[in-house]
Amino acid sequence: MTEIENSAALLSAHVTSLKGVGPVIAGALAKKGIETIDDLLYYAPIRWLDRGKVKRIGELEPGEEASVVARVDSYRSMFFRHARKKGFEVIVSDDTGYLSLKWFQWTKGYLQKICVKDSTLFLSGKVGVFNGNLQMVHPEVMVIGDDEDPGDARKIVPLYSQIDGVKQGFLRRIIGEAIKSLGISSAGVLSEETQKAYGLMTLNNAMWNIHTPSVEDFSRDVGEESIRRLILEEYLHFQITIMAKKKKMMKEAGISFKTGGPMEKAFMEGIGFELTQAQQRVIGQIRDDMSGRTPMNRLLQGDVGSGKTVCAAVAACIAIDNGFQVALMAPTEILAEQHYFNVHRWFDALGVPVVLLKGGLGSERKGVLEKIRTGATPVVIGTHAVIQQDVEFRKLGLVVIDEQHRFGVEQRKRLKDKSRLPDVLSMTATPIPRTLSMVIYGDLDVSVIDEMPAGRQKILTKVLADNEKEKAHKAIKEELGAGRGAFIVYPLVEESRQKELQDAVGMASYLQKNVFPAHNVGLLHGKMKTQDKEDVMNRFRQGKIDVLVCTTVIEVGIDVPGASVIVIENAERFGLSQLHQLRGRVGRGAHASRCLLVASTKRTNIATKRLKIMEKTTDGFVIAEEDLRLRGVGDMLGVRQTGLPQFRIGDIVSDVDIMIKARKIAEEMVANLSGHDIEKLLERIGDRFDDKKGFSHIA
Ligand code: ADP
Ligand code: MG
């Protein structure tokens, strides 16, 4: 075996291959996601204890900030008379003296971890004196363990975040063992030259630095830089994986469409409005993609109403001009219906048949499928069922996907089975900061429509407390008086779905009876039959329903130009991006609109701050940035939905600069390596970031 293969084998070995690690310890480690030696080496210390800077208790001076290492002698709960409150005291010692640690408040379980007799603690805090005894009040504490090796003469010791069931000393020992057996052979994917070119230390050096820091030249900075090197390595693995896939797919011949055909021209001439600069730019990109021989895989991001669908329609025209069929998919039947409504208006004028493939077609279905099979129907609209089940296309050339961030491998494979690899255009109104989209959609080309069509109406947003509901009702009545429609939205949270559904149902009848007796109140929720939903939507569109009480089924895409006010109840439960989407349901017609966010009076400060952002801006990207900052990626996107890559180390928001660097390096590597070398590289990286684990977009 070569040195590289050797280290790869070692790294992928299970932790139980280390001396002293049996199933119990392995189980404890697994809870923290540590399964292999590699995982263990990525478990970076949260700080380093510099024994040279640690004082003995006998040397402590009152008033100074200091660190000590000491053992727990005793502990007790007590009443501090002078402070008139209950508290907790722990007495620790080393062989030079005693120190009292005091807490007046603490989180549950915190002291239990500390109060283990003879356990060794690393303490930092301000030294004080009380009744002649040295004390620290609310010191920073880290449990080093009770098996602190007195023979461990190392001056600098890594301190790891606590793992239940694994003691610090033991963890330190097995990590030390792992890194020693790794030796100095290269564990990373970068060649020496690349590391030099980018001024990087080797991965092995970084690992040695953080886990077994050398006495002479260790400083916090070295530690931090080493950790950043580990983060970079992992980000590299991710970027290389998706880029290699992308490169592979680029080789796959797609369809080279000719642009500028008669349908495309006729459509452009007939749309009846001026395209925005942003739309023109995006249409240009789509034309380039489609005429190229590699299959288009583009994501179109833009706020609700920014005019994404028009761009998609141009793409459809290009496909049709070239004799291909188009499939347009939406996440729900309601949305598919709405697309159908818009698209078939445009295409009827051009003489192009469009079909809506939905459930409940009954005996008609056979005929519809036949027309798709023979190619007589060039445009097919529906949910994902369109490319599944029994639908057979004659010549599918373009797939447009609305609001589907994840278009998985399986689905793509199905497409491939149906035809030559078609072009794919995805659309989303969930704006994601560019840097992050690079991470999440690393394998897609991303276009952004960052400009609204001229003449869009303003939406005035206001946050109300839930005891100010009258104001919301008054606003609704005003709009109704002017002949407009209103949405009232209730959140549905998975755990209490049933109860909240009842809320919406109950509220609808309450509002009808007590608040809007002179108007028609309708109800729309996800549990209703499709036909009933459509019915309600149509009646609302036609103004036969004035107030639509609904759950978030209206979140994406619903277009009711006559609606001019939306009230969102329990607004603090929604993410900002979601609120932004909901708000986009109004302001689509000719009238200025309002959005009222009703929040629980019990809401927290942070929730209020978040909601205030909605009052200040209607820019989806600004809102997304804030959402991201306040809630983190997972909450913002709903991790389960999008299946974010799981990194062992590093945070894709705060370490985004490292991700950008990783992308640059990976791009260069993948461009310069032969197919064979890339395969080898992928083998070493393993399947951590593979499609099967659920987030890449390319088959
Ligand atoms: P999105 O899909 O981004 O939410 P749509 O494409 O559905 O937006 O456009 C919203 C509405 O604006 C549609 O009625 C569409 O016809 C209209 N529209 C799109 N682009 C323009 C434009 N440049 N000028 C005026 N109206 C436009
Ligand atoms: Mg749309």
PDB file of C-alpha atoms in Angstrom, residues 255-265 267 283 286-287 289-291 296 310-328 347 350 352-353 375 377-380 393-400 419-425:
ATOM      1  CA  ILE A 255     -29.815  18.893 -26.204  1.00  0.00           C
ATOM      2  CA  SER A 256     -28.422  21.841 -28.136  1.00  0.00           C
ATOM      3  CA  PHE A 257     -31.461  23.992 -28.775  1.00  0.00           C
ATOM      4  CA  LYS A 258     -31.539  26.636 -31.460  1.00  0.00           C
ATOM      5  CA  THR A 259     -32.749  29.915 -30.055  1.00  0.00           C
ATOM      6  CA  GLY A 260     -34.610  32.750 -31.740  1.00  0.00           C
ATOM      7  CA  GLY A 261     -37.298  30.555 -33.316  1.00  0.00           C
ATOM      8  CA  PRO A 262     -40.813  31.669 -34.271  1.00  0.00           C
ATOM      9  CA  MET A 263     -42.566  30.767 -30.972  1.00  0.00           C
ATOM     10  CA  GLU A 264     -39.956  32.533 -28.925  1.00  0.00           C
ATOM     11  CA  LYS A 265     -40.298  35.630 -31.089  1.00  0.00           C
ATOM     12  CA  PHE A 267     -44.133  35.182 -27.285  1.00  0.00           C
ATOM     13  CA  ILE A 283     -33.374  35.133 -20.338  1.00  0.00           C
ATOM     14  CA  ILE A 286     -31.177  30.667 -20.250  1.00  0.00           C
ATOM     15  CA  ARG A 287     -30.631  31.061 -23.987  1.00  0.00           C
ATOM     16  CA  ASP A 289     -27.546  27.389 -21.361  1.00  0.00           C
ATOM     17  CA  MET A 290     -30.081  25.890 -23.712  1.00  0.00           C
ATOM     18  CA  SER A 291     -28.045  26.344 -26.845  1.00  0.00           C
ATOM     19  CA  MET A 296     -28.958  23.251 -18.357  1.00  0.00           C
ATOM     20  CA  VAL A 310     -42.161  34.737 -17.799  1.00  0.00           C
ATOM     21  CA  CYS A 311     -38.515  33.694 -18.038  1.00  0.00           C
ATOM     22  CA  ALA A 312     -39.530  30.056 -17.767  1.00  0.00           C
ATOM     23  CA  ALA A 313     -42.099  30.586 -20.505  1.00  0.00           C
ATOM     24  CA  VAL A 314     -39.379  31.842 -22.836  1.00  0.00           C
ATOM     25  CA  ALA A 315     -37.409  28.685 -22.108  1.00  0.00           C
ATOM     26  CA  ALA A 316     -40.529  26.674 -22.908  1.00  0.00           C
ATOM     27  CA  CYS A 317     -40.900  28.460 -26.235  1.00  0.00           C
ATOM     28  CA  ILE A 318     -37.318  27.618 -27.136  1.00  0.00           C
ATOM     29  CA  ALA A 319     -37.947  23.948 -26.425  1.00  0.00           C
ATOM     30  CA  ILE A 320     -41.166  23.938 -28.429  1.00  0.00           C
ATOM     31  CA  ASP A 321     -39.502  25.726 -31.347  1.00  0.00           C
ATOM     32  CA  ASN A 322     -37.070  22.821 -31.450  1.00  0.00           C
ATOM     33  CA  GLY A 323     -39.807  20.216 -31.464  1.00  0.00           C
ATOM     34  CA  PHE A 324     -39.473  19.212 -27.807  1.00  0.00           C
ATOM     35  CA  GLN A 325     -42.000  18.924 -25.014  1.00  0.00           C
ATOM     36  CA  VAL A 326     -41.987  20.812 -21.730  1.00  0.00           C
ATOM     37  CA  ALA A 327     -42.984  19.636 -18.280  1.00  0.00           C
ATOM     38  CA  LEU A 328     -43.766  22.218 -15.617  1.00  0.00           C
ATOM     39  CA  PHE A 347     -49.868  29.764 -24.966  1.00  0.00           C
ATOM     40  CA  LEU A 350     -49.773  31.142 -29.718  1.00  0.00           C
ATOM     41  CA  VAL A 352     -49.842  25.765 -28.343  1.00  0.00           C
ATOM     42  CA  PRO A 353     -51.846  23.108 -26.473  1.00  0.00           C
ATOM     43  CA  GLY A 375     -46.258  14.603 -28.635  1.00  0.00           C
ATOM     44  CA  THR A 377     -49.451  18.085 -26.266  1.00  0.00           C
ATOM     45  CA  PRO A 378     -46.213  20.038 -26.034  1.00  0.00           C
ATOM     46  CA  VAL A 379     -46.720  21.565 -22.563  1.00  0.00           C
ATOM     47  CA  VAL A 380     -47.654  19.439 -19.546  1.00  0.00           C
ATOM     48  CA  PHE A 393     -43.328  11.744 -23.250  1.00  0.00           C
ATOM     49  CA  ARG A 394     -42.468  11.572 -26.898  1.00  0.00           C
ATOM     50  CA  LYS A 395     -39.617  14.034 -26.654  1.00  0.00           C
ATOM     51  CA  LEU A 396     -39.149  15.778 -23.343  1.00  0.00           C
ATOM     52  CA  GLY A 397     -36.659  18.621 -23.682  1.00  0.00           C
ATOM     53  CA  LEU A 398     -37.226  20.929 -20.753  1.00  0.00           C
ATOM     54  CA  VAL A 399     -38.329  20.501 -17.167  1.00  0.00           C
ATOM     55  CA  VAL A 400     -39.346  23.554 -15.180  1.00  0.00           C
ATOM     56  CA  SER A 419     -35.548  10.897 -22.773  1.00  0.00           C
ATOM     57  CA  ARG A 420     -32.137  12.298 -23.496  1.00  0.00           C
ATOM     58  CA  LEU A 421     -31.132  14.328 -20.430  1.00  0.00           C
ATOM     59  CA  PRO A 422     -33.443  17.342 -20.641  1.00  0.00           C
ATOM     60  CA  ASP A 423     -32.601  20.860 -19.527  1.00  0.00           C
ATOM     61  CA  VAL A 424     -33.769  21.728 -16.043  1.00  0.00           C
ATOM     62  CA  LEU A 425     -34.814  25.144 -14.825  1.00  0.00           C
TER      63      LEU A 425
END
